[in-house]
Amino acid sequence: MIRKHMPYYKLHANTQSQHRKLWLNSRIFWEPKGATAAEEKFGSHAAVFKARIWDINQKSLYLQNDELVAGYLQGPNLALEEKIYWIYNRAFDQEKLPIILSIQDGRRCLACSSGTRPTLQLERINITDLYKGAKEESTRFTFFLYSKDGRWRLESVAHPGWFLCTSARANEPLSLTKIPGPTQVVDFYFQPC
């Protein structure tokens, strides 16, 4: 049983029956049982991870009008929360922790549009197809994952300096920002599920 007062990143492996902790460069990751760190590093096993993600203001992600939106979900609306599926992108330097994000069992991936002011969009492509593809094909789907004080930031690989963010207001679409601040929330929590 998970205790409410204990942060998820300090839980012992036996409290997460489907996952075990993998510590790498003082960061925590979850690896499905059966896959080893060596398999993950050298790409002989494409592990897809599943997690809950919410911003530091406790807004969860849900799908509305074909967009990922961040809002406060309570009661029966909790069922609307989208679980995030992610996979390491082996085409990039693993020290920077490159990941591809998706929803709906890995069938719709988050992508950054081209242009000087990129936007975030959902595309119907399987996350494992991107994992197998070339670096050029997966760049706009890839984010570098950074950890700070138990929180996570996701920086677009295609647009360095642009971070995944939620609005300070509820029920606004997930987007990208170059200027984090009180109105653009860039810090997230992950919890394996």
GROMACS .gro file of C-alpha atoms in nm:
model
  193
    1MET     CA    1   0.000   0.000   0.000
    2ILE     CA    2   0.133   0.344  -0.091
    3ARG     CA    3   0.141   0.590   0.196
    4LYS     CA    4   0.013   0.935   0.107
    5HIS     CA    5   0.287   1.117   0.297
    6MET     CA    6   0.572   0.933   0.121
    7PRO     CA    7   0.677   1.073  -0.220
    8TYR     CA    8   0.651   0.813  -0.497
    9TYR     CA    9   1.019   0.841  -0.581
   10LYS     CA   10   1.116   0.715  -0.233
   11LEU     CA   11   0.900   0.403  -0.244
   12HIS     CA   12   1.068   0.067  -0.222
   13ALA     CA   13   1.049  -0.168  -0.519
   14ASN     CA   14   0.821  -0.410  -0.336
   15THR     CA   15   0.547  -0.144  -0.326
   16GLN     CA   16   0.546  -0.126  -0.706
   17SER     CA   17   0.472  -0.485  -0.804
   18GLN     CA   18   0.509  -0.435  -1.180
   19HIS     CA   19   0.825  -0.227  -1.170
   20ARG     CA   20   1.161  -0.209  -1.002
   21LYS     CA   21   1.378   0.094  -0.948
   22LEU     CA   22   1.677   0.161  -1.166
   23TRP     CA   23   1.905   0.436  -1.035
   24LEU     CA   24   2.111   0.608  -1.302
   25ASN     CA   25   2.308   0.927  -1.248
   26SER     CA   26   2.109   1.003  -0.928
   27ARG     CA   27   1.782   0.980  -1.121
   28ILE     CA   28   1.507   0.726  -1.078
   29PHE     CA   29   1.355   0.523  -1.359
   30TRP     CA   30   1.128   0.223  -1.382
   31GLU     CA   31   1.213  -0.079  -1.582
   32PRO     CA   32   0.970  -0.367  -1.639
   33LYS     CA   33   1.070  -0.692  -1.474
   34GLY     CA   34   1.260  -0.916  -1.711
   35ALA     CA   35   1.452  -0.642  -1.893
   36THR     CA   36   1.803  -0.575  -1.771
   37ALA     CA   37   1.992  -0.247  -1.775
   38ALA     CA   38   2.229  -0.393  -2.034
   39GLU     CA   39   1.940  -0.490  -2.262
   40GLU     CA   40   1.796  -0.141  -2.231
   41LYS     CA   41   2.131   0.027  -2.297
   42PHE     CA   42   2.211  -0.175  -2.605
   43GLY     CA   43   1.862  -0.184  -2.748
   44SER     CA   44   1.798  -0.557  -2.755
   45HIS     CA   45   1.475  -0.500  -2.563
   46ALA     CA   46   1.239  -0.208  -2.629
   47ALA     CA   47   1.079  -0.146  -2.290
   48VAL     CA   48   0.768   0.073  -2.295
   49PHE     CA   49   0.690   0.233  -1.961
   50LYS     CA   50   0.354   0.354  -1.832
   51ALA     CA   51   0.311   0.639  -1.585
   52ARG     CA   52   0.079   0.896  -1.441
   53ILE     CA   53   0.202   1.250  -1.497
   54TRP     CA   54   0.079   1.568  -1.335
   55ASP     CA   55   0.217   1.919  -1.291
   56ILE     CA   56   0.332   2.071  -0.963
   57ASN     CA   57  -0.012   2.233  -0.925
   58GLN     CA   58  -0.168   1.882  -0.922
   59LYS     CA   59  -0.330   1.913  -1.266
   60SER     CA   60  -0.365   1.579  -1.447
   61LEU     CA   61  -0.372   1.522  -1.823
   62TYR     CA   62  -0.685   1.426  -2.013
   63LEU     CA   63  -0.800   1.426  -2.375
   64GLN     CA   64  -1.048   1.692  -2.489
   65ASN     CA   65  -1.128   1.773  -2.852
   66ASP     CA   66  -0.824   1.572  -2.964
   67GLU     CA   67  -0.585   1.775  -2.744
   68LEU     CA   68  -0.411   1.685  -2.420
   69VAL     CA   69  -0.542   1.921  -2.154
   70ALA     CA   70  -0.428   1.972  -1.793
   71GLY     CA   71  -0.698   2.009  -1.530
   72TYR     CA   72  -0.814   1.913  -1.185
   73LEU     CA   73  -0.987   1.576  -1.211
   74GLN     CA   74  -1.197   1.459  -0.917
   75GLY     CA   75  -1.457   1.193  -0.844
   76PRO     CA   76  -1.593   1.021  -1.155
   77ASN     CA   77  -1.377   1.245  -1.377
   78LEU     CA   78  -1.064   1.068  -1.251
   79ALA     CA   79  -1.135   0.801  -1.512
   80LEU     CA   80  -1.061   1.061  -1.783
   81GLU     CA   81  -0.694   1.083  -1.687
   82GLU     CA   82  -0.463   0.978  -1.970
   83LYS     CA   83  -0.177   0.751  -1.876
   84ILE     CA   84   0.149   0.838  -2.045
   85TYR     CA   85   0.347   0.567  -2.225
   86TRP     CA   86   0.712   0.638  -2.287
   87ILE     CA   87   1.020   0.474  -2.427
   88TYR     CA   88   1.387   0.563  -2.441
   89ASN     CA   89   1.496   0.689  -2.783
   90ARG     CA   90   1.817   0.500  -2.850
   91ALA     CA   91   1.904   0.727  -3.145
   92PHE     CA   92   2.019   1.002  -2.906
   93ASP     CA   93   2.282   1.033  -2.632
   94GLN     CA   94   2.147   0.826  -2.342
   95GLU     CA   95   2.315   1.051  -2.085
   96LYS     CA   96   2.059   1.321  -2.175
   97LEU     CA   97   1.774   1.073  -2.116
   98PRO     CA   98   1.588   1.107  -2.447
   99ILE     CA   99   1.232   0.975  -2.434
  100ILE     CA  100   0.930   0.956  -2.664
  101LEU     CA  101   0.589   1.021  -2.506
  102SER     CA  102   0.253   0.878  -2.609
  103ILE     CA  103  -0.102   0.810  -2.491
  104GLN     CA  104  -0.370   0.550  -2.566
  105ASP     CA  105  -0.151   0.241  -2.521
  106GLY     CA  106   0.133   0.399  -2.719
  107ARG     CA  107  -0.070   0.458  -3.036
  108ARG     CA  108  -0.069   0.842  -3.032
  109CYS     CA  109   0.260   1.025  -2.978
  110LEU     CA  110   0.336   1.381  -2.874
  111ALA     CA  111   0.518   1.572  -3.147
  112CYS     CA  112   0.658   1.922  -3.185
  113SER     CA  113   0.569   2.111  -3.501
  114SER     CA  114   0.834   2.284  -3.708
  115GLY     CA  115   0.879   2.660  -3.719
  116THR     CA  116   1.021   2.928  -3.493
  117ARG     CA  117   0.732   2.899  -3.244
  118PRO     CA  118   0.669   2.524  -3.214
  119THR     CA  119   0.336   2.382  -3.106
  120LEU     CA  120   0.255   2.048  -2.951
  121GLN     CA  121   0.037   1.799  -3.136
  122LEU     CA  122  -0.077   1.438  -3.111
  123GLU     CA  123   0.002   1.212  -3.405
  124ARG     CA  124  -0.130   0.865  -3.481
  125ILE     CA  125   0.193   0.669  -3.482
  126ASN     CA  126   0.295   0.378  -3.264
  127ILE     CA  127   0.563   0.455  -3.008
  128THR     CA  128   0.755   0.135  -3.089
  129ASP     CA  129   0.770   0.229  -3.458
  130LEU     CA  130   0.946   0.553  -3.361
  131TYR     CA  131   1.184   0.355  -3.141
  132LYS     CA  132   1.284   0.142  -3.440
  133GLY     CA  133   1.305   0.436  -3.681
  134ALA     CA  134   1.587   0.668  -3.779
  135LYS     CA  135   1.705   0.962  -3.571
  136GLU     CA  136   1.566   1.216  -3.819
  137GLU     CA  137   1.219   1.059  -3.806
  138SER     CA  138   1.200   1.058  -3.427
  139THR     CA  139   1.358   1.396  -3.345
  140ARG     CA  140   1.034   1.595  -3.324
  141PHE     CA  141   0.881   1.325  -3.100
  142THR     CA  142   1.175   1.319  -2.857
  143PHE     CA  143   1.221   1.506  -2.529
  144PHE     CA  144   1.520   1.520  -2.297
  145LEU     CA  145   1.416   1.438  -1.941
  146TYR     CA  146   1.576   1.642  -1.661
  147SER     CA  147   1.538   1.592  -1.288
  148LYS     CA  148   1.546   1.861  -1.021
  149ASP     CA  149   1.435   1.815  -0.660
  150GLY     CA  150   1.214   1.515  -0.744
  151ARG     CA  151   1.045   1.702  -1.029
  152TRP     CA  152   1.089   1.644  -1.399
  153ARG     CA  153   1.124   1.875  -1.699
  154LEU     CA  154   1.089   1.772  -2.062
  155GLU     CA  155   1.284   1.969  -2.323
  156SER     CA  156   1.209   1.933  -2.693
  157VAL     CA  157   1.501   1.783  -2.886
  158ALA     CA  158   1.381   1.943  -3.210
  159HIS     CA  159   1.356   2.285  -3.041
  160PRO     CA  160   1.625   2.324  -2.772
  161GLY     CA  161   1.517   2.554  -2.492
  162TRP     CA  162   1.145   2.478  -2.540
  163PHE     CA  163   0.986   2.283  -2.256
  164LEU     CA  164   0.663   2.087  -2.219
  165CYS     CA  165   0.430   2.296  -2.002
  166THR     CA  166   0.083   2.341  -1.863
  167SER     CA  167  -0.095   2.669  -1.812
  168ALA     CA  168  -0.141   2.805  -1.461
  169ARG     CA  169  -0.513   2.799  -1.546
  170ALA     CA  170  -0.703   2.471  -1.541
  171ASN     CA  171  -0.839   2.297  -1.851
  172GLU     CA  172  -0.590   2.449  -2.093
  173PRO     CA  173  -0.398   2.244  -2.355
  174LEU     CA  174  -0.054   2.103  -2.286
  175SER     CA  175   0.194   2.315  -2.481
  176LEU     CA  176   0.555   2.427  -2.515
  177THR     CA  177   0.724   2.732  -2.367
  178LYS     CA  178   1.062   2.895  -2.390
  179ILE     CA  179   0.997   3.110  -2.082
  180PRO     CA  180   0.903   2.904  -1.774
  181GLY     CA  181   0.735   3.102  -1.500
  182PRO     CA  182   0.421   3.134  -1.291
  183THR     CA  183   0.191   3.120  -1.595
  184GLN     CA  184   0.377   2.838  -1.775
  185VAL     CA  185   0.433   2.537  -1.546
  186VAL     CA  186   0.724   2.319  -1.664
  187ASP     CA  187   0.775   2.095  -1.360
  188PHE     CA  188   0.602   1.757  -1.350
  189TYR     CA  189   0.576   1.449  -1.133
  190PHE     CA  190   0.585   1.093  -1.272
  191GLN     CA  191   0.444   0.786  -1.101
  192PRO     CA  192   0.471   0.440  -1.254
  193CYS     CA  193   0.146   0.252  -1.296
   0.00000   0.00000   0.00000
